Amino acid sequence: MRHSLYEVEHEDFRKSVRAFLEEHVAPFHDQWETDGIVPRELWTAAGAQGLLGIEMAERYGGGGVRDFRWSCVLSEELTRIGASGVGFGLHNDVVGPYLRDLATEEQQQRWLPRFCSGELITAIAMTEPAAGSDLQGIATTARPDGEDWVLNGSKTFITNGINADLVVVVARTSPDVPASRGLTLLVVERGMPGFTRGRNLDKVGLKAQDTAELFFDDVRVPGANLLGTRDAGFAHLMQNLPQERLHIAVSAVASAETVLALTVEYVTGRTAFGRPVGSFQHSRFVLAELQTEVTIARTFVDECVRQLDSGELTATDAAMAKWWTTDLQHKVADRCLQLHGGYGYMSEYRVSKAWRDSRVQSIYGGTNEIMKEIVGRSMGL
């Protein structure tokens, strides 16, 4: 099926992204998997290439373009080389909108030039040891003290958590009311007294991605670092979560497409019982089913991207995209690993890494069970 999401300029951008990744990422990613982190030098190189802050104003060094397709191209190209440790998507597509839409002019002048140059790496801290998809359970608190906020609590599973210089922290500022009316976004910066990092967590997959615990012990956050409106944090999160979930769906489809292509190539060349594995009816049927589902997923996600750019994407449609594509991503990786036989279980084969990396997709960004709740409630159930 012909897909028409991208225009000529997006495909030209894709070529430049691919060339950058082939030079700066692909030769080194295996080592980063061993190290458990991506070097900061990659971030500044990406900033110099114009890959960070694509939607930020040009006066801050950004691309000045409100078009999510540019971010999709970057996500797809990272996914297609298996560069699951590079946290550009979290920086651009998850944290970026908060700084773009909620930060004051003074805050933007302080943060955005370095955001776009790669000198300032960002993260967002929602998840806590006892509060994941349920934001109502957030226990981290911030109380006003003069011109400052005093922040206490902990967060976990924070992407870019070790490298991050700026962390958007979700804290409870009005403890006696529901979270929907009592959460605030505070920006914590590297070096603030009382802000410490725990372990770089050892995960099943995404080995090169620094995922950390963060601790806040009487951290004094200046009032000038309040992001958005006091006690409106829940509303701010609800406004931006659909884009985060669509970002996950974009990478899920790109992963499924990549693994499927690798597997078709493998079963065409691999023989069993004197004939190519791909020539057996079972193999053809499995791959035909996956190709059909991946094509359907691509078509739906492309339309979601269009609707996001036109301001029409609903939380329900984003939830549908997120749960269905990530379940599909894992299904494709699992079926394709099976078609590789024993070799699929070997780390040297990309399908094994894709299988490990895919598992978390149905968990973060809101579990797929929560996504189905969102869809079900939209149906009046």
XYZ file of C-alpha atoms in Angstrom:
381
model
C 0.000 0.000 0.000
C 1.250 3.451 -0.878
C 1.695 5.699 2.149
C 1.594 9.468 1.721
C 2.415 10.877 5.151
C 5.811 12.288 4.210
C 6.714 14.937 1.678
C 9.950 15.386 -0.271
C 11.553 17.539 2.430
C 10.879 14.864 5.054
C 12.548 12.210 2.923
C 15.526 14.511 2.366
C 15.716 14.930 6.138
C 15.584 11.155 6.486
C 18.699 10.834 4.333
C 20.598 13.286 6.529
C 19.408 11.554 9.717
C 20.433 8.172 8.342
C 23.889 9.464 7.437
C 24.314 10.968 10.922
C 23.258 7.756 12.646
C 25.492 5.601 10.467
C 28.476 7.729 11.478
C 27.740 8.604 15.102
C 25.514 5.814 16.457
C 25.541 2.504 14.590
C 29.260 1.694 15.108
C 29.089 2.365 18.842
C 25.674 1.251 20.068
C 26.785 -2.248 21.058
C 29.365 -0.719 23.392
C 26.760 1.637 24.822
C 24.596 -1.409 25.573
C 27.472 -2.769 27.635
C 28.067 0.613 29.295
C 24.374 1.113 30.059
C 24.432 4.717 28.857
C 24.907 6.891 25.776
C 27.755 9.443 25.933
C 26.872 13.103 26.246
C 28.991 13.859 23.190
C 26.332 12.250 21.022
C 23.804 14.793 22.266
C 25.902 17.810 21.307
C 26.650 16.238 17.930
C 22.910 15.763 17.390
C 22.273 19.353 18.411
C 24.830 20.591 15.883
C 23.066 18.490 13.235
C 19.690 20.083 14.049
C 18.116 16.926 15.448
C 17.120 18.401 18.824
C 14.402 20.981 19.465
C 12.963 20.638 15.981
C 9.709 22.316 17.063
C 11.369 25.015 19.186
C 11.582 28.613 17.992
C 14.498 29.462 15.732
C 15.625 32.236 18.086
C 16.544 29.506 20.580
C 18.345 27.385 18.004
C 15.391 25.153 17.164
C 13.930 24.229 13.819
C 10.924 26.521 14.216
C 8.585 23.968 12.618
C 5.420 22.620 14.269
C 5.252 19.393 12.295
C 5.440 16.081 14.143
C 6.515 14.283 10.979
C 10.105 15.462 11.460
C 10.205 13.747 14.848
C 8.648 10.642 13.339
C 11.441 10.421 10.781
C 14.052 10.628 13.543
C 12.275 7.984 15.643
C 11.886 5.647 12.677
C 15.537 5.884 11.693
C 16.738 5.276 15.254
C 14.435 2.272 15.485
C 15.520 0.826 12.161
C 19.153 0.554 13.269
C 18.146 -0.785 16.694
C 19.390 2.312 18.541
C 17.017 1.872 21.458
C 19.314 3.581 23.943
C 19.281 7.017 22.345
C 16.803 9.189 24.262
C 16.211 11.900 21.668
C 12.510 11.030 21.440
C 11.936 11.531 25.158
C 13.783 14.851 24.956
C 12.070 16.171 21.801
C 8.604 14.661 21.863
C 7.798 14.111 25.533
C 9.597 16.829 27.514
C 9.844 19.324 24.665
C 6.127 20.222 24.474
C 6.046 21.117 28.183
C 8.898 23.587 27.744
C 7.548 24.911 24.457
C 3.965 25.480 25.620
C 4.202 26.066 29.377
C 7.547 27.760 30.022
C 7.632 31.513 30.450
C 9.766 33.672 28.199
C 12.399 33.904 30.939
C 12.414 30.123 31.387
C 12.701 29.536 27.670
C 15.640 31.901 27.438
C 17.360 29.969 30.237
C 16.706 26.458 28.979
C 15.848 26.226 25.291
C 19.165 27.273 23.674
C 20.958 24.461 25.517
C 17.990 22.116 24.974
C 18.452 22.571 21.230
C 22.248 22.379 21.291
C 22.296 19.127 23.273
C 24.175 20.691 26.168
C 21.085 20.311 28.375
C 19.552 16.821 28.453
C 16.030 16.493 29.816
C 13.799 13.968 31.554
C 10.319 13.886 33.050
C 9.675 12.271 36.432
C 6.162 10.950 36.949
C 6.559 7.308 38.005
C 7.197 6.485 41.666
C 7.874 3.192 43.451
C 4.195 2.986 44.418
C 2.619 5.013 41.582
C 2.952 4.147 37.916
C 0.022 4.577 35.568
C -2.093 5.757 38.526
C -1.120 9.420 38.844
C -3.547 9.713 41.748
C -1.031 7.758 43.804
C 1.812 10.257 43.495
C 3.362 10.842 46.919
C 6.213 13.248 46.100
C 5.363 16.570 47.728
C 6.363 20.187 47.346
C 5.469 22.836 49.918
C 5.932 26.581 49.486
C 8.599 28.266 51.607
C 9.074 31.927 50.844
C 9.916 32.260 47.166
C 10.880 28.588 46.879
C 9.309 25.158 46.869
C 10.704 22.439 49.131
C 10.542 19.129 47.281
C 10.604 15.684 48.912
C 10.086 12.229 47.479
C 11.454 9.771 44.953
C 10.884 8.703 41.373
C 11.856 5.570 39.487
C 12.167 4.208 35.943
C 13.165 7.673 34.696
C 14.462 7.654 31.116
C 17.596 9.808 30.639
C 17.761 9.786 34.435
C 21.555 9.654 34.734
C 22.381 12.077 31.932
C 19.560 14.537 32.598
C 20.449 18.124 33.496
C 16.819 19.229 33.743
C 14.006 17.097 35.146
C 10.325 18.037 35.023
C 9.058 16.619 38.317
C 5.405 15.935 39.057
C 4.728 16.743 42.719
C 1.699 17.010 44.958
C 1.331 20.632 46.083
C -2.193 20.472 47.522
C -2.303 17.194 49.461
C -5.885 17.560 50.683
C -7.514 17.527 47.246
C -7.574 14.898 44.453
C -4.509 14.713 42.218
C -6.527 16.154 39.362
C -6.527 19.454 41.280
C -3.369 19.163 43.374
C -0.352 18.342 41.190
C 2.247 20.842 40.007
C 5.182 20.596 37.595
C 8.515 21.758 39.019
C 11.799 21.896 37.119
C 14.740 20.435 39.038
C 18.214 21.142 37.666
C 21.492 19.274 38.021
C 23.425 20.346 41.096
C 20.497 21.485 43.240
C 21.304 20.486 46.857
C 19.306 17.436 47.943
C 18.792 16.139 44.385
C 20.531 12.776 43.977
C 20.397 9.864 41.595
C 20.233 6.219 42.498
C 21.066 3.237 40.360
C 21.277 3.124 36.602
C 18.702 0.343 36.520
C 19.533 -3.030 34.986
C 16.710 -3.806 32.562
C 15.648 -6.724 30.385
C 16.032 -4.595 27.265
C 16.865 -1.022 26.232
C 20.293 -1.717 27.702
C 21.966 1.469 26.418
C 19.233 3.728 27.811
C 20.043 5.254 31.191
C 16.993 4.580 33.335
C 17.383 5.773 36.904
C 15.980 6.303 40.354
C 15.811 9.949 41.462
C 15.672 11.202 45.050
C 14.629 14.598 46.404
C 15.532 15.436 49.993
C 14.422 18.955 50.922
C 15.374 20.221 47.468
C 14.776 23.974 47.297
C 13.299 24.645 43.875
C 13.104 28.348 43.020
C 9.659 29.707 42.334
C 10.994 30.697 38.921
C 11.202 26.968 38.111
C 7.475 26.309 38.445
C 6.317 25.127 35.028
C 2.819 26.063 33.971
C 0.170 26.763 36.606
C 0.204 25.725 40.254
C -2.056 22.744 40.925
C -2.755 22.349 37.182
C -0.108 19.675 36.668
C -2.646 16.921 36.035
C -4.279 18.949 33.260
C -0.877 19.713 31.738
C -0.043 16.006 31.729
C -3.360 15.040 30.152
C -2.767 17.596 27.413
C 0.638 16.167 26.480
C 0.236 12.433 27.077
C -1.470 11.791 23.685
C 1.668 12.953 21.859
C 3.852 10.816 24.109
C 1.698 7.788 23.350
C 1.746 8.506 19.635
C 5.543 8.763 19.788
C 5.577 5.247 21.271
C 3.225 4.001 18.541
C 5.431 5.454 15.801
C 8.478 3.599 17.116
C 6.420 0.422 17.595
C 5.342 0.340 13.965
C 8.866 1.142 12.754
C 10.218 -1.724 14.871
C 7.611 -4.154 13.554
C 8.371 -3.171 9.967
C 12.115 -3.568 10.502
C 11.919 -6.962 12.202
C 9.522 -8.237 9.579
C 11.862 -7.188 6.752
C 14.847 -8.807 8.488
C 12.872 -12.019 8.934
C 11.728 -12.200 5.319
C 15.363 -11.880 4.307
C 16.368 -14.590 6.785
C 13.743 -17.189 5.838
C 14.477 -16.639 2.155
C 18.115 -17.597 2.634
C 17.824 -20.185 5.413
C 17.060 -23.740 4.317
C 15.478 -26.688 6.111
C 14.594 -30.074 4.653
C 16.216 -28.989 1.411
C 14.169 -25.852 0.780
C 13.994 -22.235 2.022
C 12.195 -21.850 5.328
C 10.084 -19.113 3.759
C 8.710 -21.513 1.157
C 6.747 -23.548 3.720
C 3.079 -22.673 3.875
C 3.210 -22.084 7.620
C 5.988 -19.514 7.231
C 4.166 -17.772 4.383
C 0.930 -17.629 6.359
C 2.617 -16.256 9.498
C 4.452 -13.580 7.520
C 1.373 -12.742 5.449
C -0.656 -12.185 8.604
C 2.062 -10.014 10.140
C 2.485 -7.998 6.945
C -1.257 -7.322 6.866
C -1.386 -6.220 10.509
C 1.710 -4.036 10.211
C 0.272 -2.323 7.120
C -2.974 -1.632 8.969
C -1.001 -0.278 11.937
C 1.057 2.004 9.701
C -2.089 3.370 8.068
C -3.748 4.145 11.401
C -0.637 5.706 12.949
C -0.039 7.870 9.882
C -3.557 9.242 10.261
C -2.962 9.879 13.973
C 0.131 11.904 13.065
C -1.912 13.982 10.644
C -4.539 14.582 13.301
C -1.926 15.538 15.894
C -0.523 18.162 13.544
C -4.003 19.522 12.833
C -4.896 19.626 16.525
C -7.563 16.935 16.202
C -5.933 13.885 17.820
C -8.012 12.684 20.751
C -6.741 10.967 23.883
C -8.841 7.960 22.889
C -7.294 7.607 19.445
C -3.806 8.014 20.910
C -4.609 5.298 23.460
C -5.835 2.969 20.715
C -2.685 3.595 18.694
C -0.427 3.005 21.673
C -1.905 -0.260 22.928
C -2.546 -1.898 19.580
C 0.790 -1.092 17.945
C 2.891 -2.036 20.959
C 1.069 -5.340 21.352
C 1.660 -5.873 17.644
C 5.332 -4.956 17.961
C 5.829 -7.650 20.585
C 3.814 -10.160 18.576
C 5.875 -9.523 15.444
C 9.149 -9.813 17.352
C 8.015 -13.063 18.989
C 6.743 -14.710 15.796
C 9.805 -13.603 13.858
C 12.154 -14.903 16.534
C 10.400 -18.265 16.233
C 11.000 -18.297 12.482
C 14.700 -17.757 13.146
C 14.767 -20.937 15.218
C 17.645 -21.299 17.674
C 19.538 -18.479 15.994
C 16.777 -16.088 16.969
C 17.650 -16.674 20.610
C 21.258 -15.646 20.045
C 22.160 -12.083 21.007
C 24.133 -11.574 17.802
C 20.898 -11.655 15.811
C 18.960 -8.408 15.762
C 15.626 -10.155 16.208
C 16.625 -11.186 19.743
C 17.365 -7.587 20.721
C 14.119 -6.410 19.121
C 12.257 -9.043 21.150
C 13.839 -7.878 24.428
C 13.396 -4.181 23.659
C 9.758 -4.562 22.631
C 8.532 -5.916 25.934
C 8.477 -2.606 27.803
C 6.496 -0.797 25.114
C 3.189 -2.051 26.492
C 4.161 -0.872 29.989
C 5.518 2.669 29.844
C 3.594 5.712 28.675
C 0.619 4.221 30.522
C 0.128 0.456 30.538
C -1.906 -1.048 27.745
C -4.536 -2.011 30.293
C -4.952 1.682 31.130
C -5.130 2.464 27.395
C -8.029 0.046 27.074
C -9.720 1.680 30.057
C -9.484 5.042 28.267
C -11.016 3.556 25.122
C -13.735 1.723 27.058
C -14.753 4.823 28.990
C -14.983 6.802 25.742
C -17.616 4.278 24.692
C -19.704 5.056 27.750
C -18.831 1.763 29.437
